[in-house]
PDB file of C-alpha atoms in Angstrom:
ATOM      1  CA  LEU A1235      61.727  90.035  59.884  1.00 52.00           C
ATOM      2  CA  LYS A1236      63.833  92.895  58.608  1.00 54.00           C
ATOM      3  CA  ILE A1237      63.288  96.576  59.282  1.00 55.00           C
ATOM      4  CA  TYR A1238      65.315  98.821  57.018  1.00 55.00           C
ATOM      5  CA  SER A1239      66.242 102.308  58.105  1.00 59.00           C
ATOM      6  CA  PRO A1240      69.506 104.134  58.722  1.00 51.00           C
ATOM      7  CA  ASN A1241      69.867 101.833  61.776  1.00 52.00           C
ATOM      8  CA  ASP A1242      68.840  98.370  60.577  1.00 66.00           C
ATOM      9  CA  VAL A1243      67.106  96.053  63.021  1.00 74.00           C
ATOM     10  CA  LEU A1244      67.359  92.381  62.133  1.00 70.00           C
ATOM     11  CA  PHE A1245      65.676  89.407  63.800  1.00 75.00           C
ATOM     12  CA  THR A1246      67.334  86.139  62.733  1.00 76.00           C
ATOM     13  CA  GLN A1247      65.836  82.651  62.672  1.00 79.00           C
ATOM     14  CA  SER A1248      68.245  81.659  65.450  1.00 82.00           C
ATOM     15  CA  GLY A1249      66.655  84.287  67.712  1.00 83.00           C
ATOM     16  CA  ASN A1250      69.449  86.863  67.556  1.00 87.00           C
ATOM     17  CA  VAL A1251      68.596  90.547  67.182  1.00 87.00           C
ATOM     18  CA  GLY A1252      70.909  92.962  65.419  1.00 86.00           C
ATOM     19  CA  ILE A1253      70.762  96.739  65.539  1.00 86.00           C
ATOM     20  CA  GLY A1254      73.164  98.381  63.124  1.00 84.00           C
ATOM     21  CA  THR A1255      74.293  94.977  61.805  1.00 84.00           C
ATOM     22  CA  THR A1256      72.926  92.406  59.394  1.00 82.00           C
ATOM     23  CA  SER A1257      74.764  89.510  61.083  1.00 84.00           C
ATOM     24  CA  PRO A1258      74.236  89.638  64.864  1.00 86.00           C
ATOM     25  CA  ASP A1259      76.700  87.481  66.829  1.00 87.00           C
ATOM     26  CA  SER A1260      74.761  87.473  70.128  1.00 89.00           C
ATOM     27  CA  THR A1261      71.201  87.427  71.405  1.00 90.00           C
ATOM     28  CA  LEU A1262      71.325  91.238  71.157  1.00 88.00           C
ATOM     29  CA  ASP A1263      74.092  92.779  69.049  1.00 89.00           C
ATOM     30  CA  VAL A1264      74.197  96.593  68.881  1.00 88.00           C
ATOM     31  CA  GLU A1265      76.815  97.943  66.482  1.00 87.00           C
ATOM     32  CA  SER A1266      77.743 101.578  65.917  1.00 86.00           C
ATOM     33  CA  THR A1267      80.806 103.808  66.233  1.00 86.00           C
ATOM     34  CA  GLN A1268      79.665 104.451  69.833  1.00 85.00           C
ATOM     35  CA  PRO A1269      76.824 102.021  70.588  1.00 89.00           C
ATOM     36  CA  ASN A1270      74.503 102.927  73.461  1.00 88.00           C
ATOM     37  CA  ILE A1271      71.454 101.448  75.128  1.00 88.00           C
ATOM     38  CA  ARG A1272      69.317 104.021  76.936  1.00 86.00           C
ATOM     39  CA  LEU A1273      67.075 102.925  79.803  1.00 86.00           C
ATOM     40  CA  THR A1274      64.390 105.573  80.459  1.00 86.00           C
ATOM     41  CA  ASP A1275      62.004 105.624  83.408  1.00 83.00           C
ATOM     42  CA  SER A1276      58.599 106.195  81.799  1.00 82.00           C
ATOM     43  CA  ASP A1277      57.295 107.934  84.956  1.00 83.00           C
ATOM     44  CA  ASN A1278      59.743 110.829  84.487  1.00 80.00           C
ATOM     45  CA  THR A1279      62.663 111.880  82.300  1.00 77.00           C
ATOM     46  CA  HIS A1280      65.406 110.086  84.240  1.00 84.00           C
ATOM     47  CA  TYR A1281      67.545 107.669  82.299  1.00 87.00           C
ATOM     48  CA  ALA A1282      70.646 105.512  82.463  1.00 88.00           C
ATOM     49  CA  ARG A1283      73.000 104.451  79.704  1.00 88.00           C
ATOM     50  CA  LEU A1284      74.965 101.355  78.870  1.00 90.00           C
ATOM     51  CA  GLY A1285      77.405 101.968  76.077  1.00 90.00           C
ATOM     52  CA  GLY A1286      80.775 101.357  74.561  1.00 88.00           C
ATOM     53  CA  SER A1287      83.568 103.302  72.960  1.00 86.00           C
ATOM     54  CA  ALA A1288      86.951 102.052  71.679  1.00 86.00           C
ATOM     55  CA  GLY A1289      86.604  98.807  73.642  1.00 86.00           C
ATOM     56  CA  ASP A1290      85.608 100.566  76.890  1.00 87.00           C
ATOM     57  CA  LEU A1291      82.361  99.770  78.713  1.00 89.00           C
ATOM     58  CA  LEU A1292      80.436 102.847  79.817  1.00 89.00           C
ATOM     59  CA  ILE A1293      77.744 102.621  82.492  1.00 90.00           C
ATOM     60  CA  ASP A1294      76.011 105.827  83.543  1.00 89.00           C
ATOM     61  CA  ALA A1295      73.332 106.214  86.191  1.00 88.00           C
ATOM     62  CA  ASP A1296      71.109 109.286  85.784  1.00 86.00           C
ATOM     63  CA  LEU A1297      73.129 110.525  82.822  1.00 79.00           C
ATOM     64  CA  GLY A1298      70.790 113.519  82.404  1.00 79.00           C
ATOM     65  CA  ASN A1299      71.213 114.439  86.114  1.00 81.00           C
ATOM     66  CA  GLY A1300      67.441 114.495  86.579  1.00 80.00           C
ATOM     67  CA  GLN A1301      67.471 113.077  90.111  1.00 80.00           C
ATOM     68  CA  ALA A1302      69.541 114.168  93.116  1.00 82.00           C
ATOM     69  CA  ASN A1303      71.551 111.501  94.964  1.00 85.00           C
ATOM     70  CA  SER A1304      71.386 108.859  92.240  1.00 87.00           C
ATOM     71  CA  LYS A1305      73.199 105.583  92.820  1.00 89.00           C
ATOM     72  CA  MET A1306      74.260 102.389  91.125  1.00 89.00           C
ATOM     73  CA  THR A1307      73.504  99.148  92.919  1.00 91.00           C
ATOM     74  CA  PHE A1308      74.751  95.626  92.262  1.00 91.00           C
ATOM     75  CA  GLY A1309      72.802  92.662  93.591  1.00 92.00           C
ATOM     76  CA  VAL A1310      73.271  88.929  93.836  1.00 92.00           C
ATOM     77  CA  ASP A1311      70.461  86.450  94.565  1.00 93.00           C
ATOM     78  CA  GLY A1312      67.999  89.270  95.250  1.00 90.00           C
ATOM     79  CA  THR A1313      70.219  91.080  97.786  1.00 92.00           C
ATOM     80  CA  GLU A1314      72.144  94.306  97.232  1.00 91.00           C
ATOM     81  CA  ARG A1315      75.880  93.577  97.622  1.00 93.00           C
ATOM     82  CA  MET A1316      77.522  96.789  96.376  1.00 94.00           C
ATOM     83  CA  ARG A1317      76.542 100.415  95.859  1.00 93.00           C
ATOM     84  CA  ILE A1318      78.180 103.474  94.323  1.00 93.00           C
ATOM     85  CA  ASP A1319      76.499 106.681  95.480  1.00 91.00           C
ATOM     86  CA  SER A1320      76.386 110.089  93.777  1.00 89.00           C
ATOM     87  CA  SER A1321      79.438 111.234  95.790  1.00 89.00           C
ATOM     88  CA  GLY A1322      81.546 108.388  94.367  1.00 90.00           C
ATOM     89  CA  ARG A1323      81.566 106.470  97.654  1.00 92.00           C
ATOM     90  CA  VAL A1324      81.540 102.672  97.321  1.00 94.00           C
ATOM     91  CA  GLY A1325      79.872 100.381  99.826  1.00 92.00           C
ATOM     92  CA  ILE A1326      80.445  96.640  99.667  1.00 93.00           C
ATOM     93  CA  ASN A1327      77.932  94.726 101.758  1.00 91.00           C
ATOM     94  CA  ARG A1328      76.758  98.029 103.276  1.00 88.00           C
ATOM     95  CA  THR A1329      75.389 101.450 102.307  1.00 87.00           C
ATOM     96  CA  PRO A1330      78.207 104.037 102.415  1.00 86.00           C
ATOM     97  CA  ALA A1331      77.539 106.445 105.281  1.00 85.00           C
ATOM     98  CA  ILE A1332      80.889 107.874 106.431  1.00 85.00           C
ATOM     99  CA  THR A1333      81.220 111.344 104.888  1.00 84.00           C
ATOM    100  CA  ASN A1334      84.927 111.370 103.964  1.00 87.00           C
ATOM    101  CA  SER A1335      85.222 107.651 103.240  1.00 88.00           C
ATOM    102  CA  LYS A1336      85.522 106.447  99.648  1.00 92.00           C
ATOM    103  CA  LEU A1337      85.321 102.681 100.336  1.00 91.00           C
ATOM    104  CA  GLU A1338      83.342 100.968 103.078  1.00 90.00           C
ATOM    105  CA  VAL A1339      83.230  97.202 103.536  1.00 90.00           C
ATOM    106  CA  GLY A1340      80.714  95.538 105.839  1.00 88.00           C
ATOM    107  CA  GLY A1341      81.006  92.040 107.210  1.00 86.00           C
ATOM    108  CA  ALA A1342      81.494  89.889 110.277  1.00 84.00           C
ATOM    109  CA  ASP A1343      83.777  90.738 113.204  1.00 85.00           C
ATOM    110  CA  ASN A1344      87.192  89.130 113.662  1.00 84.00           C
ATOM    111  CA  VAL A1345      87.727  87.932 110.087  1.00 85.00           C
ATOM    112  CA  PRO A1346      89.728  89.485 107.222  1.00 83.00           C
ATOM    113  CA  LEU A1347      87.378  91.780 105.275  1.00 87.00           C
ATOM    114  CA  ILE A1348      89.860  92.979 102.650  1.00 89.00           C
ATOM    115  CA  ASN A1349      92.506  90.556 101.366  1.00 90.00           C
ATOM    116  CA  VAL A1350      95.371  90.759  98.923  1.00 91.00           C
ATOM    117  CA  GLU A1351      96.927  87.722  97.264  1.00 91.00           C
ATOM    118  CA  ALA A1352     100.238  87.102  95.553  1.00 91.00           C
ATOM    119  CA  SER A1353     101.844  83.790  94.604  1.00 91.00           C
ATOM    120  CA  GLY A1354      99.239  81.852  96.595  1.00 90.00           C
ATOM    121  CA  SER A1355      99.763  83.741  99.868  1.00 91.00           C
ATOM    122  CA  THR A1356      97.149  86.080 101.337  1.00 93.00           C
ATOM    123  CA  ALA A1357      97.188  88.924 103.825  1.00 93.00           C
ATOM    124  CA  GLY A1358      94.306  91.049 104.970  1.00 93.00           C
ATOM    125  CA  ILE A1359      92.779  93.541 107.332  1.00 93.00           C
ATOM    126  CA  GLY A1360      89.623  93.354 109.371  1.00 91.00           C
ATOM    127  CA  ILE A1361      87.821  94.918 112.274  1.00 90.00           C
ATOM    128  CA  GLY A1362      86.440  93.506 115.462  1.00 87.00           C
ATOM    129  CA  SER A1363      84.550  95.028 118.334  1.00 85.00           C
ATOM    130  CA  GLY A1364      86.749  98.045 119.105  1.00 86.00           C
ATOM    131  CA  HIS A1365      89.939  96.983 117.293  1.00 92.00           C
ATOM    132  CA  PHE A1366      91.630  96.892 113.890  1.00 94.00           C
ATOM    133  CA  GLN A1367      93.265  93.605 112.842  1.00 95.00           C
ATOM    134  CA  PHE A1368      96.027  92.475 110.462  1.00 94.00           C
ATOM    135  CA  TYR A1369      96.084  88.918 109.107  1.00 94.00           C
ATOM    136  CA  THR A1370      98.269  86.536 107.152  1.00 93.00           C
ATOM    137  CA  GLY A1371      95.969  83.943 105.660  1.00 90.00           C
ATOM    138  CA  THR A1372      93.151  83.740 108.195  1.00 87.00           C
ATOM    139  CA  THR A1373      95.414  84.067 111.260  1.00 91.00           C
ATOM    140  CA  GLU A1374      95.418  87.359 113.143  1.00 92.00           C
ATOM    141  CA  ARG A1375      98.995  88.604 113.580  1.00 94.00           C
ATOM    142  CA  MET A1376      98.518  92.112 114.998  1.00 95.00           C
ATOM    143  CA  ARG A1377      95.767  94.356 116.298  1.00 95.00           C
ATOM    144  CA  ILE A1378      95.333  97.974 117.260  1.00 97.00           C
ATOM    145  CA  SER A1379      92.780  98.544 120.012  1.00 95.00           C
ATOM    146  CA  SER A1380      90.381 101.486 120.145  1.00 93.00           C
ATOM    147  CA  GLY A1381      92.638 102.893 122.905  1.00 94.00           C
ATOM    148  CA  GLY A1382      95.629 102.911 120.544  1.00 95.00           C
ATOM    149  CA  TYR A1383      97.351  99.869 122.073  1.00 96.00           C
ATOM    150  CA  VAL A1384      99.187  97.582 119.635  1.00 96.00           C
ATOM    151  CA  GLY A1385      99.318  93.843 120.170  1.00 95.00           C
ATOM    152  CA  ILE A1386     101.587  91.569 118.139  1.00 95.00           C
ATOM    153  CA  GLY A1387     100.733  87.968 118.868  1.00 91.00           C
ATOM    154  CA  GLU A1388      98.523  89.404 121.620  1.00 92.00           C
ATOM    155  CA  SER A1389      94.760  89.811 121.266  1.00 89.00           C
ATOM    156  CA  SER A1390      94.239  92.028 124.364  1.00 91.00           C
ATOM    157  CA  PRO A1391      97.075  94.584 124.537  1.00 93.00           C
ATOM    158  CA  THR A1392      97.080  96.657 127.741  1.00 94.00           C
ATOM    159  CA  ILE A1393     100.132  98.859 126.996  1.00 95.00           C
ATOM    160  CA  LYS A1394     101.161 100.891 123.938  1.00 95.00           C
ATOM    161  CA  LEU A1395     103.149  97.980 122.446  1.00 94.00           C
ATOM    162  CA  MET A1396     102.673  94.448 123.662  1.00 93.00           C
ATOM    163  CA  VAL A1397     104.458  91.557 121.958  1.00 93.00           C
ATOM    164  CA  GLN A1398     103.597  87.965 122.848  1.00 91.00           C
ATOM    165  CA  GLU A1399     105.679  84.941 121.795  1.00 88.00           C
ATOM    166  CA  ASN A1400     104.882  81.508 123.194  1.00 86.00           C
ATOM    167  CA  ASP A1401     108.136  79.909 121.987  1.00 86.00           C
ATOM    168  CA  ALA A1402     110.936  80.756 124.468  1.00 85.00           C
ATOM    169  CA  SER A1403     113.605  79.930 121.875  1.00 86.00           C
ATOM    170  CA  LYS A1404     112.496  82.796 119.587  1.00 86.00           C
ATOM    171  CA  GLN A1405     113.535  86.432 119.934  1.00 84.00           C
ATOM    172  CA  VAL A1406     110.754  88.875 120.646  1.00 84.00           C
ATOM    173  CA  LEU A1407     112.409  92.177 119.804  1.00 82.00           C
ATOM    174  CA  MET A1408     115.690  93.143 118.160  1.00 82.00           C
ATOM    175  CA  VAL A1409     117.052  96.667 117.820  1.00 84.00           C
ATOM    176  CA  ARG A1410     120.112  97.165 115.587  1.00 86.00           C
ATOM    177  CA  ASN A1411     122.353 100.073 114.998  1.00 86.00           C
ATOM    178  CA  GLN A1412     123.976  99.743 111.580  1.00 84.00           C
ATOM    179  CA  ALA A1413     126.446 102.606 112.162  1.00 75.00           C
TER     180      ALA A1413
END
């Protein structure tokens, strides 16, 4: 089936559909100088857009600004896993709720929630009940309690800086003056 107009639509025998092309390379191939797919809610005038320009992917929620507090959600296996709200706040595994926060990550206590990796080594940060934690791999190395106490090698610091080392042959603290 061919429909000829200024924007050709072509249905091939292989099942591919082309808009703006006579040789679609995918199941749906939209070709134009700035191709767009508009998704309109038929109950009102609100719409979203999926488009491209110069190799960039453009995704717009509520492009016409017809609805206050629009959001973009990303789900996996039927469960929302990430959200970007109209203020630009991002929530991963949670709905962003902290006014001045730009990134919120939800998860379990006492495990690294955000990790970085380089050359096969990882380090991360996490939160537990009333404390902030720093990890290398999955091992907690330091924590800051809700009272502002810092523990290095110590999970329950009771003074401003508490350093715990179980190997008596290792130094615990070194202060140098390079003058």
